[in-house]
């Protein structure tokens, strides 16, 4: 299970359109190369340091996005339909 399956997909929805081709390539590498989705989550939330090879402008954007997302989640009640999602 992924701690926040929507983190990278929401980030993508909000940011991919404005990214350069180089940034898109770095994002693609970031979401496909680490063997573990948890790693990306930990780096984005700064629970673990990001390895140098992935510590770039795209990772910085994702970290900023995670911070804003955490603030939004504290301000708003969770969506009820989340409770009815089938388990993955």
Short mmCIF file of N, CA, C and O in Angstrom, two decimals:
data_model
loop_
_atom_site.label_atom_id
_atom_site.label_comp_id
_atom_site.label_asym_id
_atom_site.label_seq_id
_atom_site.Cartn_x
_atom_site.Cartn_y
_atom_site.Cartn_z
N UNK A 1 0.84 -1.20 0.00
CA UNK A 1 0.00 0.00 0.00
C UNK A 1 0.87 1.24 0.00
O UNK A 1 1.93 1.26 0.60
N UNK A 2 0.42 2.25 -0.66
CA UNK A 2 1.14 3.51 -0.77
C UNK A 2 0.59 4.47 0.27
O UNK A 2 -0.62 4.54 0.46
N UNK A 3 1.44 5.19 0.99
CA UNK A 3 0.95 6.06 2.06
C UNK A 3 0.01 7.15 1.56
O UNK A 3 -0.95 7.48 2.22
N UNK A 4 0.27 7.71 0.39
CA UNK A 4 -0.64 8.70 -0.17
C UNK A 4 -0.62 8.52 -1.67
O UNK A 4 0.13 9.17 -2.38
N UNK A 5 -1.44 7.59 -2.17
CA UNK A 5 -1.37 7.26 -3.60
C UNK A 5 -1.66 8.48 -4.47
O UNK A 5 -1.28 8.53 -5.63
N UNK A 6 -2.33 9.47 -3.88
CA UNK A 6 -2.69 10.61 -4.70
C UNK A 6 -1.59 11.68 -4.77
O UNK A 6 -1.69 12.59 -5.57
N UNK A 7 -0.55 11.56 -3.93
CA UNK A 7 0.46 12.62 -3.91
C UNK A 7 1.09 12.84 -5.28
O UNK A 7 1.03 13.94 -5.82
N UNK A 8 1.67 11.79 -5.87
CA UNK A 8 2.32 12.00 -7.16
C UNK A 8 1.33 12.22 -8.29
O UNK A 8 1.59 12.97 -9.21
N UNK A 9 0.13 11.60 -8.22
CA UNK A 9 -0.83 11.82 -9.30
C UNK A 9 -1.42 13.23 -9.24
O UNK A 9 -1.62 13.86 -10.27
N UNK A 10 -1.67 13.73 -8.03
CA UNK A 10 -2.17 15.12 -7.91
C UNK A 10 -1.09 16.10 -8.33
O UNK A 10 -1.36 17.10 -9.00
N UNK A 11 0.14 15.82 -7.93
CA UNK A 11 1.26 16.67 -8.33
C UNK A 11 1.35 16.71 -9.85
O UNK A 11 1.48 17.78 -10.45
N UNK A 12 1.25 15.54 -10.48
CA UNK A 12 1.34 15.46 -11.93
C UNK A 12 0.24 16.28 -12.58
O UNK A 12 0.48 17.05 -13.51
N UNK A 13 -0.99 16.12 -12.06
CA UNK A 13 -2.14 16.81 -12.64
C UNK A 13 -1.92 18.33 -12.59
O UNK A 13 -2.22 19.03 -13.55
N UNK A 14 -1.36 18.81 -11.50
CA UNK A 14 -1.20 20.25 -11.32
C UNK A 14 0.06 20.82 -11.98
O UNK A 14 0.11 22.01 -12.25
N UNK A 15 1.08 19.98 -12.19
CA UNK A 15 2.37 20.53 -12.60
C UNK A 15 2.91 20.11 -13.96
O UNK A 15 3.72 20.83 -14.53
N UNK A 16 2.51 18.95 -14.46
CA UNK A 16 3.15 18.45 -15.69
C UNK A 16 2.99 19.40 -16.86
O UNK A 16 3.91 19.56 -17.65
N UNK A 17 1.84 20.03 -16.98
CA UNK A 17 1.59 20.91 -18.13
C UNK A 17 2.58 22.07 -18.20
O UNK A 17 2.93 22.52 -19.29
N UNK A 18 3.06 22.51 -17.04
CA UNK A 18 3.97 23.65 -17.02
C UNK A 18 5.44 23.27 -17.05
O UNK A 18 6.30 24.14 -16.98
N UNK A 19 5.75 21.99 -17.15
CA UNK A 19 7.14 21.56 -17.07
C UNK A 19 7.82 21.56 -18.43
O UNK A 19 7.20 21.30 -19.45
N UNK A 20 9.13 21.81 -18.40
CA UNK A 20 9.94 21.70 -19.61
C UNK A 20 10.16 20.22 -19.92
O UNK A 20 9.92 19.36 -19.07
N UNK A 21 10.68 19.96 -21.10
CA UNK A 21 10.95 18.57 -21.49
C UNK A 21 11.97 17.93 -20.54
O UNK A 21 11.84 16.77 -20.16
N UNK A 22 12.99 18.71 -20.15
CA UNK A 22 14.01 18.19 -19.23
C UNK A 22 13.37 17.84 -17.89
O UNK A 22 13.70 16.81 -17.29
N UNK A 23 12.48 18.70 -17.41
CA UNK A 23 11.82 18.43 -16.13
C UNK A 23 10.92 17.19 -16.24
O UNK A 23 10.88 16.38 -15.32
N UNK A 24 10.23 17.06 -17.37
CA UNK A 24 9.39 15.88 -17.57
C UNK A 24 10.23 14.61 -17.54
O UNK A 24 9.83 13.60 -16.96
N UNK A 25 11.41 14.67 -18.15
CA UNK A 25 12.31 13.52 -18.14
C UNK A 25 12.76 13.20 -16.72
O UNK A 25 12.83 12.03 -16.32
N UNK A 26 13.07 14.24 -15.93
CA UNK A 26 13.49 14.02 -14.55
C UNK A 26 12.33 13.46 -13.72
O UNK A 26 12.54 12.59 -12.87
N UNK A 27 11.13 13.96 -13.98
CA UNK A 27 9.96 13.45 -13.24
C UNK A 27 9.73 11.98 -13.59
O UNK A 27 9.48 11.15 -12.72
N UNK A 28 9.84 11.66 -14.87
CA UNK A 28 9.66 10.29 -15.33
C UNK A 28 10.65 9.35 -14.64
O UNK A 28 10.30 8.27 -14.19
N UNK A 29 11.90 9.81 -14.56
CA UNK A 29 12.94 9.02 -13.89
C UNK A 29 12.61 8.83 -12.42
O UNK A 29 12.75 7.75 -11.86
N UNK A 30 12.15 9.91 -11.80
CA UNK A 30 11.85 9.88 -10.38
C UNK A 30 10.75 8.87 -10.07
O UNK A 30 10.84 8.12 -9.11
N UNK A 31 9.69 8.86 -10.88
CA UNK A 31 8.59 7.96 -10.54
C UNK A 31 8.82 6.53 -11.03
O UNK A 31 8.14 5.62 -10.60
N UNK A 32 9.80 6.33 -11.92
CA UNK A 32 10.02 4.99 -12.44
C UNK A 32 11.27 4.29 -11.92
O UNK A 32 11.32 3.08 -11.88
N UNK A 33 12.30 5.06 -11.54
CA UNK A 33 13.56 4.41 -11.18
C UNK A 33 13.64 3.89 -9.75
O UNK A 33 14.11 2.79 -9.54
N UNK A 34 13.21 4.66 -8.74
CA UNK A 34 13.32 4.09 -7.39
C UNK A 34 12.47 2.82 -7.32
O UNK A 34 11.38 2.77 -7.88
N UNK A 35 13.01 1.80 -6.66
CA UNK A 35 12.31 0.52 -6.66
C UNK A 35 11.10 0.55 -5.74
O UNK A 35 10.27 -0.34 -5.77
N UNK A 36 11.00 1.58 -4.92
CA UNK A 36 9.97 1.59 -3.89
C UNK A 36 9.24 2.92 -3.87
O UNK A 36 9.85 3.97 -3.70
N UNK A 37 7.91 2.88 -4.05
CA UNK A 37 7.09 4.09 -3.99
C UNK A 37 7.25 4.83 -2.67
O UNK A 37 7.13 6.04 -2.61
N UNK A 38 7.47 4.06 -1.60
CA UNK A 38 7.62 4.69 -0.28
C UNK A 38 8.80 5.65 -0.27
O UNK A 38 8.75 6.68 0.39
N UNK A 39 9.88 5.31 -1.00
CA UNK A 39 11.05 6.18 -1.04
C UNK A 39 10.67 7.58 -1.50
O UNK A 39 11.03 8.56 -0.87
N UNK A 40 9.92 7.65 -2.61
CA UNK A 40 9.52 8.95 -3.15
C UNK A 40 8.70 9.71 -2.11
O UNK A 40 8.90 10.90 -1.90
N UNK A 41 7.80 9.01 -1.45
CA UNK A 41 6.97 9.64 -0.43
C UNK A 41 7.83 10.18 0.72
O UNK A 41 7.65 11.32 1.16
N UNK A 42 8.78 9.37 1.18
CA UNK A 42 9.65 9.80 2.28
C UNK A 42 10.50 10.99 1.88
O UNK A 42 10.71 11.91 2.66
N UNK A 43 11.01 10.98 0.63
CA UNK A 43 11.82 12.12 0.17
C UNK A 43 10.94 13.36 0.06
O UNK A 43 11.34 14.44 0.47
N UNK A 44 9.75 13.21 -0.49
CA UNK A 44 8.85 14.35 -0.69
C UNK A 44 8.44 14.98 0.63
O UNK A 44 8.30 16.19 0.74
N UNK A 45 8.26 14.14 1.65
CA UNK A 45 7.83 14.66 2.95
C UNK A 45 9.03 14.93 3.87
O UNK A 45 8.86 15.28 5.03
N UNK A 46 10.23 14.74 3.30
CA UNK A 46 11.49 14.98 4.02
C UNK A 46 11.66 14.09 5.25
O UNK A 46 12.37 14.44 6.19
N UNK A 47 11.00 12.94 5.23
CA UNK A 47 11.21 11.96 6.30
C UNK A 47 12.58 11.30 6.13
O UNK A 47 13.20 10.86 7.09
N UNK A 48 13.05 11.24 4.88
CA UNK A 48 14.39 10.72 4.58
C UNK A 48 15.05 11.66 3.60
O UNK A 48 14.37 12.27 2.78
N UNK A 49 16.39 11.78 3.66
CA UNK A 49 17.07 12.65 2.69
C UNK A 49 16.97 12.08 1.28
O UNK A 49 17.01 10.86 1.08
N UNK A 50 16.81 12.96 0.32
CA UNK A 50 16.75 12.54 -1.08
C UNK A 50 18.15 12.25 -1.59
O UNK A 50 19.06 13.06 -1.40
N UNK A 51 18.35 11.09 -2.23
CA UNK A 51 19.68 10.80 -2.82
C UNK A 51 20.04 11.86 -3.85
O UNK A 51 19.15 12.39 -4.53
N UNK A 52 21.32 12.16 -3.97
CA UNK A 52 21.79 13.23 -4.87
C UNK A 52 21.26 13.06 -6.30
O UNK A 52 20.89 14.04 -6.94
N UNK A 53 21.18 11.83 -6.78
CA UNK A 53 20.77 11.63 -8.17
C UNK A 53 19.32 12.05 -8.43
O UNK A 53 18.94 12.31 -9.57
N UNK A 54 18.50 12.11 -7.37
CA UNK A 54 17.11 12.52 -7.55
C UNK A 54 16.82 13.89 -6.94
O UNK A 54 15.69 14.37 -6.99
N UNK A 55 17.84 14.50 -6.33
CA UNK A 55 17.62 15.77 -5.66
C UNK A 55 17.77 16.91 -6.66
O UNK A 55 18.82 17.53 -6.77
N UNK A 56 16.71 17.17 -7.40
CA UNK A 56 16.76 18.19 -8.44
C UNK A 56 15.55 19.12 -8.32
O UNK A 56 14.82 19.07 -7.33
N UNK A 57 15.35 19.98 -9.32
CA UNK A 57 14.27 20.96 -9.26
C UNK A 57 12.90 20.29 -9.17
O UNK A 57 12.00 20.77 -8.47
N UNK A 58 12.74 19.16 -9.84
CA UNK A 58 11.45 18.46 -9.82
C UNK A 58 11.16 17.92 -8.41
O UNK A 58 10.04 18.04 -7.90
N UNK A 59 12.19 17.37 -7.77
CA UNK A 59 12.02 16.88 -6.40
C UNK A 59 11.69 18.04 -5.47
O UNK A 59 10.84 17.91 -4.58
N UNK A 60 12.31 19.18 -5.69
CA UNK A 60 12.02 20.37 -4.87
C UNK A 60 10.56 20.78 -5.04
O UNK A 60 9.88 21.13 -4.07
N UNK A 61 10.06 20.72 -6.28
CA UNK A 61 8.65 21.04 -6.54
C UNK A 61 7.74 20.04 -5.82
O UNK A 61 6.72 20.42 -5.24
N UNK A 62 8.12 18.79 -5.85
CA UNK A 62 7.30 17.75 -5.20
C UNK A 62 7.30 17.94 -3.68
O UNK A 62 6.27 17.79 -3.04
N UNK A 63 8.47 18.30 -3.13
CA UNK A 63 8.53 18.57 -1.68
C UNK A 63 7.62 19.72 -1.30
O UNK A 63 6.91 19.68 -0.31
N UNK A 64 7.67 20.79 -2.10
CA UNK A 64 6.83 21.97 -1.84
C UNK A 64 5.36 21.57 -1.94
O UNK A 64 4.53 21.98 -1.12
N UNK A 65 5.05 20.78 -2.94
CA UNK A 65 3.67 20.31 -3.15
C UNK A 65 3.20 19.49 -1.95
O UNK A 65 2.08 19.65 -1.47
N UNK A 66 4.07 18.62 -1.44
CA UNK A 66 3.71 17.78 -0.29
C UNK A 66 3.43 18.65 0.94
O UNK A 66 2.49 18.38 1.69
N UNK A 67 4.23 19.70 1.13
CA UNK A 67 4.02 20.60 2.27
C UNK A 67 2.66 21.28 2.15
O UNK A 67 1.91 21.35 3.12
N UNK A 68 2.36 21.80 0.97
CA UNK A 68 1.07 22.48 0.76
C UNK A 68 -0.08 21.51 0.93
O UNK A 68 -1.12 21.86 1.49
N UNK A 69 0.11 20.30 0.45
CA UNK A 69 -0.93 19.29 0.54
C UNK A 69 -1.21 18.94 2.01
O UNK A 69 -2.35 18.78 2.41
N UNK A 70 -0.15 18.84 2.80
CA UNK A 70 -0.35 18.56 4.23
C UNK A 70 -1.13 19.67 4.91
O UNK A 70 -1.98 19.41 5.74
N UNK A 71 -0.83 20.91 4.52
CA UNK A 71 -1.58 22.04 5.08
C UNK A 71 -3.05 21.96 4.69
O UNK A 71 -3.93 22.14 5.51
N UNK A 72 -3.31 21.67 3.41
CA UNK A 72 -4.70 21.57 2.94
C UNK A 72 -5.44 20.46 3.67
O UNK A 72 -6.60 20.62 4.01
N UNK A 73 -4.79 19.33 3.89
CA UNK A 73 -5.45 18.21 4.54
C UNK A 73 -5.82 18.54 5.97
O UNK A 73 -6.82 18.07 6.48
N UNK A 74 -4.98 19.36 6.61
CA UNK A 74 -5.31 19.75 7.99
C UNK A 74 -6.49 20.70 8.02
O UNK A 74 -7.22 20.77 8.99
N UNK A 75 -6.66 21.47 6.94
CA UNK A 75 -7.72 22.48 6.91
C UNK A 75 -9.07 21.91 6.49
O UNK A 75 -10.09 22.54 6.66
N UNK A 76 -9.08 20.74 5.92
CA UNK A 76 -10.31 20.25 5.30
C UNK A 76 -10.58 18.83 5.77
O UNK A 76 -9.67 18.05 5.97
N UNK A 77 -11.84 18.52 5.94
CA UNK A 77 -12.21 17.16 6.34
C UNK A 77 -11.93 16.20 5.18
O UNK A 77 -12.08 16.59 4.02
N UNK A 78 -11.59 14.96 5.47
CA UNK A 78 -11.37 14.00 4.36
C UNK A 78 -12.67 13.74 3.61
O UNK A 78 -13.76 13.84 4.17
N UNK A 79 -12.54 13.46 2.33
CA UNK A 79 -13.72 13.14 1.53
C UNK A 79 -14.31 11.82 1.99
O UNK A 79 -13.60 10.85 2.19
N UNK A 80 -15.60 11.79 2.12
CA UNK A 80 -16.25 10.57 2.59
C UNK A 80 -16.11 9.42 1.62
O UNK A 80 -16.00 8.27 2.03
N UNK A 81 -16.12 9.71 0.32
CA UNK A 81 -16.05 8.60 -0.64
C UNK A 81 -14.75 7.81 -0.48
O UNK A 81 -14.67 6.66 -0.87
N UNK A 82 -13.75 8.43 0.12
CA UNK A 82 -12.50 7.73 0.40
C UNK A 82 -12.76 6.48 1.24
O UNK A 82 -12.13 5.47 1.07
N UNK A 83 -13.74 6.56 2.14
CA UNK A 83 -14.05 5.43 3.02
C UNK A 83 -14.62 4.24 2.25
O UNK A 83 -14.57 3.11 2.72
N UNK A 84 -15.18 4.53 1.08
CA UNK A 84 -15.87 3.46 0.34
C UNK A 84 -15.04 2.93 -0.81
O UNK A 84 -15.51 2.10 -1.57
N UNK A 85 -13.81 3.39 -0.92
CA UNK A 85 -12.95 2.86 -1.98
C UNK A 85 -12.63 1.41 -1.67
O UNK A 85 -12.37 1.06 -0.53
N UNK A 86 -12.67 0.57 -2.70
CA UNK A 86 -12.30 -0.84 -2.45
C UNK A 86 -10.84 -0.92 -2.03
O UNK A 86 -10.02 -0.13 -2.50
N UNK A 87 -10.50 -1.83 -1.14
CA UNK A 87 -9.09 -1.96 -0.73
C UNK A 87 -8.24 -2.37 -1.93
O UNK A 87 -8.69 -3.10 -2.80
N UNK A 88 -7.00 -1.83 -1.98
CA UNK A 88 -6.10 -2.17 -3.11
C UNK A 88 -5.34 -3.44 -2.80
O UNK A 88 -4.95 -3.67 -1.70
#
